[in-house]
Amino acid sequence: KRKVSRMVRPEQALTQVQAKKFYRLAMDAERRGDIKSARINYKFAMDLEGEHPMLLERLAALDTVEE
């Protein structure tokens, strides 16, 4: 038998649909180097999801990056 590996997306840990949307927008902004937009979108996600450890971790990581 072949094992099928399923790719797990980090945003699946979030419960609110809108929070997932803002998380994806933040990740896209991070990849583009737009730290300000990333930070705003992570905060929007936290407003909807609460202080989720993954969101807190991503925001903390941004604090080490220069804008």
PDB file of N, CA and C in Angstrom:
ATOM      1  N   LYS A   1       0.833  -1.195   0.000  1.00  0.00           N
ATOM      2  CA  LYS A   1       0.000   0.000   0.000  1.00  0.00           C
ATOM      3  C   LYS A   1       0.868   1.245   0.000  1.00  0.00           C
ATOM      4  N   ARG A   2       0.389   2.237  -0.690  1.00  0.00           N
ATOM      5  CA  ARG A   2       1.083   3.523  -0.745  1.00  0.00           C
ATOM      6  C   ARG A   2       0.491   4.473   0.279  1.00  0.00           C
ATOM      7  N   LYS A   3       1.350   5.141   0.988  1.00  0.00           N
ATOM      8  CA  LYS A   3       0.880   6.159   1.922  1.00  0.00           C
ATOM      9  C   LYS A   3       0.748   7.474   1.168  1.00  0.00           C
ATOM     10  N   VAL A   4      -0.355   8.118   1.370  1.00  0.00           N
ATOM     11  CA  VAL A   4      -0.583   9.412   0.746  1.00  0.00           C
ATOM     12  C   VAL A   4      -0.313  10.474   1.798  1.00  0.00           C
ATOM     13  N   SER A   5       0.640  11.323   1.512  1.00  0.00           N
ATOM     14  CA  SER A   5       0.918  12.393   2.464  1.00  0.00           C
ATOM     15  C   SER A   5       0.085  13.611   2.091  1.00  0.00           C
ATOM     16  N   ARG A   6      -0.577  14.116   3.083  1.00  0.00           N
ATOM     17  CA  ARG A   6      -1.386  15.313   2.870  1.00  0.00           C
ATOM     18  C   ARG A   6      -0.614  16.518   3.366  1.00  0.00           C
ATOM     19  N   MET A   7      -0.565  17.527   2.526  1.00  0.00           N
ATOM     20  CA  MET A   7       0.104  18.751   2.915  1.00  0.00           C
ATOM     21  C   MET A   7      -0.785  19.507   3.900  1.00  0.00           C
ATOM     22  N   VAL A   8      -0.245  19.819   5.047  1.00  0.00           N
ATOM     23  CA  VAL A   8      -1.006  20.547   6.052  1.00  0.00           C
ATOM     24  C   VAL A   8      -0.625  22.015   5.965  1.00  0.00           C
ATOM     25  N   ARG A   9      -1.624  22.832   5.813  1.00  0.00           N
ATOM     26  CA  ARG A   9      -1.389  24.270   5.745  1.00  0.00           C
ATOM     27  C   ARG A   9      -1.495  24.856   7.149  1.00  0.00           C
ATOM     28  N   PRO A  10      -0.581  25.742   7.505  1.00  0.00           N
ATOM     29  CA  PRO A  10      -0.595  26.305   8.863  1.00  0.00           C
ATOM     30  C   PRO A  10      -1.911  26.975   9.232  1.00  0.00           C
ATOM     31  N   GLU A  11      -2.556  27.618   8.269  1.00  0.00           N
ATOM     32  CA  GLU A  11      -3.794  28.336   8.590  1.00  0.00           C
ATOM     33  C   GLU A  11      -4.934  27.396   8.986  1.00  0.00           C
ATOM     34  N   GLN A  12      -4.775  26.096   8.747  1.00  0.00           N
ATOM     35  CA  GLN A  12      -5.806  25.143   9.151  1.00  0.00           C
ATOM     36  C   GLN A  12      -5.929  25.070  10.670  1.00  0.00           C
ATOM     37  N   ALA A  13      -4.924  25.544  11.385  1.00  0.00           N
ATOM     38  CA  ALA A  13      -4.982  25.573  12.849  1.00  0.00           C
ATOM     39  C   ALA A  13      -5.952  26.641  13.348  1.00  0.00           C
ATOM     40  N   LEU A  14      -6.280  27.592  12.481  1.00  0.00           N
ATOM     41  CA  LEU A  14      -7.213  28.655  12.858  1.00  0.00           C
ATOM     42  C   LEU A  14      -8.645  28.176  12.633  1.00  0.00           C
ATOM     43  N   THR A  15      -9.576  28.689  13.431  1.00  0.00           N
ATOM     44  CA  THR A  15     -10.967  28.240  13.327  1.00  0.00           C
ATOM     45  C   THR A  15     -11.854  29.192  12.539  1.00  0.00           C
ATOM     46  N   GLN A  16     -11.524  30.463  12.535  1.00  0.00           N
ATOM     47  CA  GLN A  16     -12.356  31.460  11.866  1.00  0.00           C
ATOM     48  C   GLN A  16     -11.942  31.615  10.400  1.00  0.00           C
ATOM     49  N   VAL A  17     -12.914  31.539   9.509  1.00  0.00           N
ATOM     50  CA  VAL A  17     -12.633  31.628   8.067  1.00  0.00           C
ATOM     51  C   VAL A  17     -11.948  32.947   7.717  1.00  0.00           C
ATOM     52  N   GLN A  18     -12.444  34.041   8.270  1.00  0.00           N
ATOM     53  CA  GLN A  18     -11.853  35.352   7.965  1.00  0.00           C
ATOM     54  C   GLN A  18     -10.430  35.450   8.520  1.00  0.00           C
ATOM     55  N   ALA A  19     -10.185  34.842   9.664  1.00  0.00           N
ATOM     56  CA  ALA A  19      -8.841  34.859  10.244  1.00  0.00           C
ATOM     57  C   ALA A  19      -7.870  34.139   9.320  1.00  0.00           C
ATOM     58  N   LYS A  20      -8.323  33.029   8.727  1.00  0.00           N
ATOM     59  CA  LYS A  20      -7.489  32.297   7.770  1.00  0.00           C
ATOM     60  C   LYS A  20      -7.149  33.168   6.572  1.00  0.00           C
ATOM     61  N   LYS A  21      -8.120  33.943   6.114  1.00  0.00           N
ATOM     62  CA  LYS A  21      -7.906  34.842   4.974  1.00  0.00           C
ATOM     63  C   LYS A  21      -6.829  35.872   5.312  1.00  0.00           C
ATOM     64  N   PHE A  22      -6.946  36.493   6.499  1.00  0.00           N
ATOM     65  CA  PHE A  22      -5.958  37.496   6.887  1.00  0.00           C
ATOM     66  C   PHE A  22      -4.589  36.874   7.118  1.00  0.00           C
ATOM     67  N   TYR A  23      -4.555  35.646   7.616  1.00  0.00           N
ATOM     68  CA  TYR A  23      -3.282  34.936   7.794  1.00  0.00           C
ATOM     69  C   TYR A  23      -2.602  34.747   6.432  1.00  0.00           C
ATOM     70  N   ARG A  24      -3.354  34.293   5.438  1.00  0.00           N
ATOM     71  CA  ARG A  24      -2.774  34.095   4.094  1.00  0.00           C
ATOM     72  C   ARG A  24      -2.296  35.410   3.502  1.00  0.00           C
ATOM     73  N   LEU A  25      -3.072  36.482   3.701  1.00  0.00           N
ATOM     74  CA  LEU A  25      -2.649  37.799   3.213  1.00  0.00           C
ATOM     75  C   LEU A  25      -1.357  38.243   3.895  1.00  0.00           C
ATOM     76  N   ALA A  26      -1.249  37.974   5.191  1.00  0.00           N
ATOM     77  CA  ALA A  26      -0.040  38.336   5.934  1.00  0.00           C
ATOM     78  C   ALA A  26       1.173  37.555   5.424  1.00  0.00           C
ATOM     79  N   MET A  27       0.978  36.267   5.189  1.00  0.00           N
ATOM     80  CA  MET A  27       2.077  35.441   4.680  1.00  0.00           C
ATOM     81  C   MET A  27       2.531  35.926   3.305  1.00  0.00           C
ATOM     82  N   ASP A  28       1.576  36.274   2.451  1.00  0.00           N
ATOM     83  CA  ASP A  28       1.923  36.808   1.130  1.00  0.00           C
ATOM     84  C   ASP A  28       2.710  38.109   1.266  1.00  0.00           C
ATOM     85  N   ALA A  29       2.268  38.974   2.173  1.00  0.00           N
ATOM     86  CA  ALA A  29       2.953  40.249   2.394  1.00  0.00           C
ATOM     87  C   ALA A  29       4.381  40.000   2.898  1.00  0.00           C
ATOM     88  N   GLU A  30       4.538  39.030   3.792  1.00  0.00           N
ATOM     89  CA  GLU A  30       5.880  38.690   4.293  1.00  0.00           C
ATOM     90  C   GLU A  30       6.794  38.251   3.153  1.00  0.00           C
ATOM     91  N   ARG A  31       6.264  37.405   2.273  1.00  0.00           N
ATOM     92  CA  ARG A  31       7.070  36.920   1.148  1.00  0.00           C
ATOM     93  C   ARG A  31       7.506  38.067   0.228  1.00  0.00           C
ATOM     94  N   ARG A  32       6.645  39.076   0.112  1.00  0.00           N
ATOM     95  CA  ARG A  32       6.971  40.242  -0.717  1.00  0.00           C
ATOM     96  C   ARG A  32       7.894  41.217   0.008  1.00  0.00           C
ATOM     97  N   GLY A  33       8.091  41.003   1.313  1.00  0.00           N
ATOM     98  CA  GLY A  33       8.924  41.918   2.085  1.00  0.00           C
ATOM     99  C   GLY A  33       8.158  43.108   2.629  1.00  0.00           C
ATOM    100  N   ASP A  34       6.828  43.063   2.551  1.00  0.00           N
ATOM    101  CA  ASP A  34       5.987  44.151   3.038  1.00  0.00           C
ATOM    102  C   ASP A  34       5.615  43.856   4.500  1.00  0.00           C
ATOM    103  N   ILE A  35       6.544  44.188   5.380  1.00  0.00           N
ATOM    104  CA  ILE A  35       6.406  43.853   6.796  1.00  0.00           C
ATOM    105  C   ILE A  35       5.233  44.593   7.436  1.00  0.00           C
ATOM    106  N   LYS A  36       5.040  45.831   7.056  1.00  0.00           N
ATOM    107  CA  LYS A  36       3.940  46.628   7.630  1.00  0.00           C
ATOM    108  C   LYS A  36       2.586  45.970   7.336  1.00  0.00           C
ATOM    109  N   SER A  37       2.352  45.580   6.086  1.00  0.00           N
ATOM    110  CA  SER A  37       1.093  44.920   5.721  1.00  0.00           C
ATOM    111  C   SER A  37       0.961  43.564   6.406  1.00  0.00           C
ATOM    112  N   ALA A  38       2.066  42.844   6.516  1.00  0.00           N
ATOM    113  CA  ALA A  38       2.040  41.540   7.181  1.00  0.00           C
ATOM    114  C   ALA A  38       1.603  41.709   8.631  1.00  0.00           C
ATOM    115  N   ARG A  39       2.194  42.674   9.308  1.00  0.00           N
ATOM    116  CA  ARG A  39       1.863  42.909  10.712  1.00  0.00           C
ATOM    117  C   ARG A  39       0.381  43.271  10.870  1.00  0.00           C
ATOM    118  N   ILE A  40      -0.121  44.137  10.012  1.00  0.00           N
ATOM    119  CA  ILE A  40      -1.533  44.553  10.071  1.00  0.00           C
ATOM    120  C   ILE A  40      -2.451  43.355   9.874  1.00  0.00           C
ATOM    121  N   ASN A  41      -2.143  42.510   8.880  1.00  0.00           N
ATOM    122  CA  ASN A  41      -3.005  41.362   8.595  1.00  0.00           C
ATOM    123  C   ASN A  41      -2.947  40.311   9.704  1.00  0.00           C
ATOM    124  N   TYR A  42      -1.785  40.108  10.315  1.00  0.00           N
ATOM    125  CA  TYR A  42      -1.707  39.194  11.458  1.00  0.00           C
ATOM    126  C   TYR A  42      -2.560  39.733  12.610  1.00  0.00           C
ATOM    127  N   LYS A  43      -2.530  41.039  12.809  1.00  0.00           N
ATOM    128  CA  LYS A  43      -3.335  41.633  13.884  1.00  0.00           C
ATOM    129  C   LYS A  43      -4.826  41.505  13.583  1.00  0.00           C
ATOM    130  N   PHE A  44      -5.218  41.673  12.312  1.00  0.00           N
ATOM    131  CA  PHE A  44      -6.620  41.457  11.937  1.00  0.00           C
ATOM    132  C   PHE A  44      -7.028  40.015  12.242  1.00  0.00           C
ATOM    133  N   ALA A  45      -6.148  39.087  11.906  1.00  0.00           N
ATOM    134  CA  ALA A  45      -6.430  37.670  12.180  1.00  0.00           C
ATOM    135  C   ALA A  45      -6.594  37.439  13.680  1.00  0.00           C
ATOM    136  N   MET A  46      -5.746  38.083  14.482  1.00  0.00           N
ATOM    137  CA  MET A  46      -5.849  37.935  15.939  1.00  0.00           C
ATOM    138  C   MET A  46      -7.129  38.547  16.484  1.00  0.00           C
ATOM    139  N   ASP A  47      -7.590  39.637  15.872  1.00  0.00           N
ATOM    140  CA  ASP A  47      -8.865  40.229  16.308  1.00  0.00           C
ATOM    141  C   ASP A  47     -10.005  39.229  16.159  1.00  0.00           C
ATOM    142  N   LEU A  48      -9.924  38.406  15.131  1.00  0.00           N
ATOM    143  CA  LEU A  48     -10.977  37.424  14.859  1.00  0.00           C
ATOM    144  C   LEU A  48     -10.768  36.109  15.603  1.00  0.00           C
ATOM    145  N   GLU A  49      -9.530  35.705  15.754  1.00  0.00           N
ATOM    146  CA  GLU A  49      -9.192  34.382  16.285  1.00  0.00           C
ATOM    147  C   GLU A  49      -8.818  34.410  17.769  1.00  0.00           C
ATOM    148  N   GLY A  50      -8.423  35.566  18.249  1.00  0.00           N
ATOM    149  CA  GLY A  50      -7.895  35.641  19.614  1.00  0.00           C
ATOM    150  C   GLY A  50      -6.386  35.463  19.581  1.00  0.00           C
ATOM    151  N   GLU A  51      -5.786  35.367  20.735  1.00  0.00           N
ATOM    152  CA  GLU A  51      -4.324  35.276  20.818  1.00  0.00           C
ATOM    153  C   GLU A  51      -3.851  33.857  20.549  1.00  0.00           C
ATOM    154  N   HIS A  52      -3.959  33.460  19.317  1.00  0.00           N
ATOM    155  CA  HIS A  52      -3.542  32.121  18.892  1.00  0.00           C
ATOM    156  C   HIS A  52      -2.011  32.062  18.895  1.00  0.00           C
ATOM    157  N   PRO A  53      -1.423  30.996  19.440  1.00  0.00           N
ATOM    158  CA  PRO A  53       0.042  30.893  19.516  1.00  0.00           C
ATOM    159  C   PRO A  53       0.752  31.070  18.174  1.00  0.00           C
ATOM    160  N   MET A  54       0.176  30.550  17.106  1.00  0.00           N
ATOM    161  CA  MET A  54       0.808  30.672  15.788  1.00  0.00           C
ATOM    162  C   MET A  54       0.868  32.140  15.352  1.00  0.00           C
ATOM    163  N   LEU A  55      -0.202  32.879  15.598  1.00  0.00           N
ATOM    164  CA  LEU A  55      -0.227  34.292  15.219  1.00  0.00           C
ATOM    165  C   LEU A  55       0.745  35.095  16.079  1.00  0.00           C
ATOM    166  N   LEU A  56       0.783  34.785  17.369  1.00  0.00           N
ATOM    167  CA  LEU A  56       1.735  35.466  18.256  1.00  0.00           C
ATOM    168  C   LEU A  56       3.172  35.202  17.821  1.00  0.00           C
ATOM    169  N   GLU A  57       3.443  33.976  17.395  1.00  0.00           N
ATOM    170  CA  GLU A  57       4.787  33.607  16.932  1.00  0.00           C
ATOM    171  C   GLU A  57       5.167  34.372  15.667  1.00  0.00           C
ATOM    172  N   ARG A  58       4.240  34.474  14.732  1.00  0.00           N
ATOM    173  CA  ARG A  58       4.518  35.185  13.480  1.00  0.00           C
ATOM    174  C   ARG A  58       4.762  36.673  13.751  1.00  0.00           C
ATOM    175  N   LEU A  59       3.953  37.268  14.627  1.00  0.00           N
ATOM    176  CA  LEU A  59       4.150  38.682  14.967  1.00  0.00           C
ATOM    177  C   LEU A  59       5.503  38.896  15.650  1.00  0.00           C
ATOM    178  N   ALA A  60       5.865  38.001  16.534  1.00  0.00           N
ATOM    179  CA  ALA A  60       7.172  38.108  17.214  1.00  0.00           C
ATOM    180  C   ALA A  60       8.309  37.998  16.202  1.00  0.00           C
ATOM    181  N   ALA A  61       8.149  37.140  15.225  1.00  0.00           N
ATOM    182  CA  ALA A  61       9.180  36.980  14.190  1.00  0.00           C
ATOM    183  C   ALA A  61       9.345  38.269  13.380  1.00  0.00           C
ATOM    184  N   LEU A  62       8.243  38.974  13.177  1.00  0.00           N
ATOM    185  CA  LEU A  62       8.318  40.234  12.417  1.00  0.00           C
ATOM    186  C   LEU A  62       9.065  41.312  13.193  1.00  0.00           C
ATOM    187  N   ASP A  63       9.033  41.220  14.521  1.00  0.00           N
ATOM    188  CA  ASP A  63       9.727  42.216  15.339  1.00  0.00           C
ATOM    189  C   ASP A  63      11.238  42.154  15.138  1.00  0.00           C
ATOM    190  N   THR A  64      11.728  41.046  14.611  1.00  0.00           N
ATOM    191  CA  THR A  64      13.177  40.911  14.382  1.00  0.00           C
ATOM    192  C   THR A  64      13.576  41.379  12.984  1.00  0.00           C
ATOM    193  N   VAL A  65      12.580  41.736  12.158  1.00  0.00           N
ATOM    194  CA  VAL A  65      12.829  42.132  10.776  1.00  0.00           C
ATOM    195  C   VAL A  65      12.741  43.651  10.667  1.00  0.00           C
ATOM    196  N   GLU A  66      13.667  44.232   9.944  1.00  0.00           N
ATOM    197  CA  GLU A  66      13.614  45.681   9.715  1.00  0.00           C
ATOM    198  C   GLU A  66      12.635  45.984   8.595  1.00  0.00           C
ATOM    199  N   GLU A  67      11.884  47.066   8.783  1.00  0.00           N
ATOM    200  CA  GLU A  67      10.910  47.465   7.748  1.00  0.00           C
ATOM    201  C   GLU A  67      11.578  48.285   6.686  1.00  0.00           C
TER     202      GLU A  67
END
